[in-house]
Amino acid sequence: MKLNELSDNAGATKKRKRVGRGPGSGTGKMGGRGIKGQKSRSGVAINGYEGGQMPLYQRLPKRGFNKPNRKQYAVVNLGLIQKFIDAKKIDVKKAITEDVLIESGLIRRKRDGIRVLAKGDVTAKLDLTVTGASKSAIEAVEKAGGSLTVAAPVAETSEA
């Protein structure tokens, strides 16, 4: 087998349609655009336009709501915490707080707090203090002989 003997499977590639190349091509003269009208001209972008009829996206009702002041938590899985402990980036002997998790490089920023989820398994005896945790994460840490404390998030005081 040589490089010049290589070829695609039959039907794997398709020739490009060359528009406006004479009457014999089948797409000559107007190039498949028909006669006159907005779509026959260049520089036309009418996505969602339905010729004056109310467009579909406007006919359908609006759904949902995004709460403007919702809490956004930084999420950490137990498996990742265990990985950082194994890599000696987190010291198990000391209490693990949110600041320790940030210093170790496990989380970039705290946001409205840190929430621990139970993905992965933990073997080290942890003393974790975070803003939030799932029930299964708390059970997994206690099963490994540690403790997971859910501290209330520090509310920003607004002076009226």
PDB file of C-alpha atoms in Angstrom, residues 23-145:
ATOM      1  CA  PRO A  23     -26.660  26.596 -17.364  1.00  0.00           C
ATOM      2  CA  GLY A  24     -25.138  23.136 -17.734  1.00  0.00           C
ATOM      3  CA  SER A  25     -24.391  22.921 -14.028  1.00  0.00           C
ATOM      4  CA  GLY A  26     -28.038  22.968 -12.956  1.00  0.00           C
ATOM      5  CA  THR A  27     -27.386  25.848 -10.558  1.00  0.00           C
ATOM      6  CA  GLY A  28     -26.399  28.540 -13.033  1.00  0.00           C
ATOM      7  CA  LYS A  29     -27.910  31.988 -13.657  1.00  0.00           C
ATOM      8  CA  MET A  30     -29.742  32.641 -10.344  1.00  0.00           C
ATOM      9  CA  GLY A  31     -27.828  29.989  -8.422  1.00  0.00           C
ATOM     10  CA  GLY A  32     -30.832  28.249  -6.892  1.00  0.00           C
ATOM     11  CA  ARG A  33     -32.118  31.435  -5.279  1.00  0.00           C
ATOM     12  CA  GLY A  34     -35.199  31.935  -7.458  1.00  0.00           C
ATOM     13  CA  ILE A  35     -36.318  35.248  -8.940  1.00  0.00           C
ATOM     14  CA  LYS A  36     -36.146  38.558  -7.048  1.00  0.00           C
ATOM     15  CA  GLY A  37     -37.176  38.979  -3.430  1.00  0.00           C
ATOM     16  CA  GLN A  38     -35.263  39.465  -0.207  1.00  0.00           C
ATOM     17  CA  LYS A  39     -33.734  35.990  -0.128  1.00  0.00           C
ATOM     18  CA  SER A  40     -32.316  36.295  -3.632  1.00  0.00           C
ATOM     19  CA  ARG A  41     -30.181  39.255  -2.610  1.00  0.00           C
ATOM     20  CA  SER A  42     -26.873  39.205  -0.730  1.00  0.00           C
ATOM     21  CA  GLY A  43     -26.427  40.234   2.896  1.00  0.00           C
ATOM     22  CA  VAL A  44     -29.729  38.808   4.129  1.00  0.00           C
ATOM     23  CA  ALA A  45     -30.156  37.359   7.603  1.00  0.00           C
ATOM     24  CA  ILE A  46     -33.774  36.807   8.554  1.00  0.00           C
ATOM     25  CA  ASN A  47     -33.623  34.131  11.241  1.00  0.00           C
ATOM     26  CA  GLY A  48     -36.899  33.823  13.062  1.00  0.00           C
ATOM     27  CA  TYR A  49     -38.682  36.180  10.631  1.00  0.00           C
ATOM     28  CA  GLU A  50     -41.974  34.801   9.387  1.00  0.00           C
ATOM     29  CA  GLY A  51     -43.051  37.360   6.797  1.00  0.00           C
ATOM     30  CA  GLY A  52     -44.924  39.632   9.173  1.00  0.00           C
ATOM     31  CA  GLN A  53     -46.690  36.789  10.991  1.00  0.00           C
ATOM     32  CA  MET A  54     -46.015  36.784  14.733  1.00  0.00           C
ATOM     33  CA  PRO A  55     -42.824  34.690  15.066  1.00  0.00           C
ATOM     34  CA  LEU A  56     -42.934  31.417  16.976  1.00  0.00           C
ATOM     35  CA  TYR A  57     -40.617  32.629  19.727  1.00  0.00           C
ATOM     36  CA  GLN A  58     -43.016  35.516  20.396  1.00  0.00           C
ATOM     37  CA  ARG A  59     -46.166  33.382  20.226  1.00  0.00           C
ATOM     38  CA  LEU A  60     -44.980  31.019  22.972  1.00  0.00           C
ATOM     39  CA  PRO A  61     -45.387  32.105  26.599  1.00  0.00           C
ATOM     40  CA  LYS A  62     -42.399  33.067  28.703  1.00  0.00           C
ATOM     41  CA  ARG A  63     -41.458  30.470  31.284  1.00  0.00           C
ATOM     42  CA  GLY A  64     -39.248  30.436  34.317  1.00  0.00           C
ATOM     43  CA  PHE A  65     -37.547  32.954  36.506  1.00  0.00           C
ATOM     44  CA  ASN A  66     -33.957  33.602  37.542  1.00  0.00           C
ATOM     45  CA  LYS A  67     -33.763  34.840  41.100  1.00  0.00           C
ATOM     46  CA  PRO A  68     -31.498  37.904  41.020  1.00  0.00           C
ATOM     47  CA  ASN A  69     -30.198  37.480  44.593  1.00  0.00           C
ATOM     48  CA  ARG A  70     -29.818  33.696  44.679  1.00  0.00           C
ATOM     49  CA  LYS A  71     -26.960  32.108  46.585  1.00  0.00           C
ATOM     50  CA  GLN A  72     -24.182  30.612  44.500  1.00  0.00           C
ATOM     51  CA  TYR A  73     -22.013  28.075  46.255  1.00  0.00           C
ATOM     52  CA  ALA A  74     -18.622  26.770  45.257  1.00  0.00           C
ATOM     53  CA  VAL A  75     -19.070  22.981  44.991  1.00  0.00           C
ATOM     54  CA  VAL A  76     -16.497  20.417  46.146  1.00  0.00           C
ATOM     55  CA  ASN A  77     -16.705  16.635  45.997  1.00  0.00           C
ATOM     56  CA  LEU A  78     -15.386  14.427  48.793  1.00  0.00           C
ATOM     57  CA  GLY A  79     -13.281  12.456  46.321  1.00  0.00           C
ATOM     58  CA  LEU A  80     -11.384  15.630  45.393  1.00  0.00           C
ATOM     59  CA  ILE A  81     -10.746  16.495  49.045  1.00  0.00           C
ATOM     60  CA  GLN A  82      -9.361  12.974  49.567  1.00  0.00           C
ATOM     61  CA  LYS A  83      -7.158  13.366  46.477  1.00  0.00           C
ATOM     62  CA  PHE A  84      -5.679  16.607  47.862  1.00  0.00           C
ATOM     63  CA  ILE A  85      -5.088  14.936  51.241  1.00  0.00           C
ATOM     64  CA  ASP A  86      -3.264  12.053  49.539  1.00  0.00           C
ATOM     65  CA  ALA A  87      -1.144  14.608  47.647  1.00  0.00           C
ATOM     66  CA  LYS A  88      -0.270  16.266  51.011  1.00  0.00           C
ATOM     67  CA  LYS A  89      -1.840  19.574  49.940  1.00  0.00           C
ATOM     68  CA  ILE A  90      -4.302  19.485  52.852  1.00  0.00           C
ATOM     69  CA  ASP A  91      -3.234  18.607  56.412  1.00  0.00           C
ATOM     70  CA  VAL A  92      -5.728  16.224  58.055  1.00  0.00           C
ATOM     71  CA  LYS A  93      -4.413  16.848  61.569  1.00  0.00           C
ATOM     72  CA  LYS A  94      -5.729  20.424  61.538  1.00  0.00           C
ATOM     73  CA  ALA A  95      -9.364  21.419  61.137  1.00  0.00           C
ATOM     74  CA  ILE A  96     -10.285  21.926  57.488  1.00  0.00           C
ATOM     75  CA  THR A  97     -12.129  25.201  56.958  1.00  0.00           C
ATOM     76  CA  GLU A  98     -13.170  27.007  53.797  1.00  0.00           C
ATOM     77  CA  ASP A  99     -10.013  29.124  53.920  1.00  0.00           C
ATOM     78  CA  VAL A 100      -7.828  25.990  54.032  1.00  0.00           C
ATOM     79  CA  LEU A 101      -9.592  24.630  50.928  1.00  0.00           C
ATOM     80  CA  ILE A 102      -8.913  27.890  49.067  1.00  0.00           C
ATOM     81  CA  GLU A 103      -5.235  28.054  50.152  1.00  0.00           C
ATOM     82  CA  SER A 104      -4.670  24.458  49.003  1.00  0.00           C
ATOM     83  CA  GLY A 105      -5.882  25.410  45.511  1.00  0.00           C
ATOM     84  CA  LEU A 106      -8.856  23.050  45.586  1.00  0.00           C
ATOM     85  CA  ILE A 107     -11.283  25.966  45.144  1.00  0.00           C
ATOM     86  CA  ARG A 108     -10.598  29.264  43.435  1.00  0.00           C
ATOM     87  CA  ARG A 109     -13.125  31.468  45.244  1.00  0.00           C
ATOM     88  CA  LYS A 110     -15.624  31.112  48.048  1.00  0.00           C
ATOM     89  CA  ARG A 111     -18.667  32.845  46.497  1.00  0.00           C
ATOM     90  CA  ASP A 112     -21.587  32.596  48.987  1.00  0.00           C
ATOM     91  CA  GLY A 113     -19.950  29.656  50.715  1.00  0.00           C
ATOM     92  CA  ILE A 114     -18.641  26.180  49.973  1.00  0.00           C
ATOM     93  CA  ARG A 115     -20.914  23.160  49.624  1.00  0.00           C
ATOM     94  CA  VAL A 116     -19.580  19.606  49.941  1.00  0.00           C
ATOM     95  CA  LEU A 117     -21.119  16.802  47.874  1.00  0.00           C
ATOM     96  CA  ALA A 118     -20.619  13.056  48.304  1.00  0.00           C
ATOM     97  CA  LYS A 119     -19.137  12.111  44.920  1.00  0.00           C
ATOM     98  CA  GLY A 120     -16.084   9.926  45.416  1.00  0.00           C
ATOM     99  CA  ASP A 121     -15.107   8.229  48.641  1.00  0.00           C
ATOM    100  CA  VAL A 122     -13.210   9.524  51.642  1.00  0.00           C
ATOM    101  CA  THR A 123     -10.943   7.392  53.820  1.00  0.00           C
ATOM    102  CA  ALA A 124      -9.184  10.018  55.945  1.00  0.00           C
ATOM    103  CA  LYS A 125     -10.584  11.159  59.288  1.00  0.00           C
ATOM    104  CA  LEU A 126     -11.662  14.722  58.483  1.00  0.00           C
ATOM    105  CA  ASP A 127     -12.744  17.656  60.611  1.00  0.00           C
ATOM    106  CA  LEU A 128     -14.554  19.758  57.998  1.00  0.00           C
ATOM    107  CA  THR A 129     -16.356  23.059  58.544  1.00  0.00           C
ATOM    108  CA  VAL A 130     -18.234  24.395  55.500  1.00  0.00           C
ATOM    109  CA  THR A 131     -21.315  26.444  54.620  1.00  0.00           C
ATOM    110  CA  GLY A 132     -23.294  23.530  53.191  1.00  0.00           C
ATOM    111  CA  ALA A 133     -23.174  19.790  52.672  1.00  0.00           C
ATOM    112  CA  SER A 134     -25.433  17.077  51.309  1.00  0.00           C
ATOM    113  CA  LYS A 135     -26.814  14.466  53.731  1.00  0.00           C
ATOM    114  CA  SER A 136     -24.881  11.696  51.987  1.00  0.00           C
ATOM    115  CA  ALA A 137     -21.639  13.722  52.282  1.00  0.00           C
ATOM    116  CA  ILE A 138     -22.149  14.141  56.045  1.00  0.00           C
ATOM    117  CA  GLU A 139     -22.841  10.395  56.389  1.00  0.00           C
ATOM    118  CA  ALA A 140     -19.746   9.494  54.336  1.00  0.00           C
ATOM    119  CA  VAL A 141     -17.438  11.680  56.466  1.00  0.00           C
ATOM    120  CA  GLU A 142     -18.899  10.336  59.740  1.00  0.00           C
ATOM    121  CA  LYS A 143     -18.584   6.778  58.404  1.00  0.00           C
ATOM    122  CA  ALA A 144     -14.852   7.420  57.870  1.00  0.00           C
ATOM    123  CA  GLY A 145     -14.612   8.534  61.511  1.00  0.00           C
TER     124      GLY A 145
END
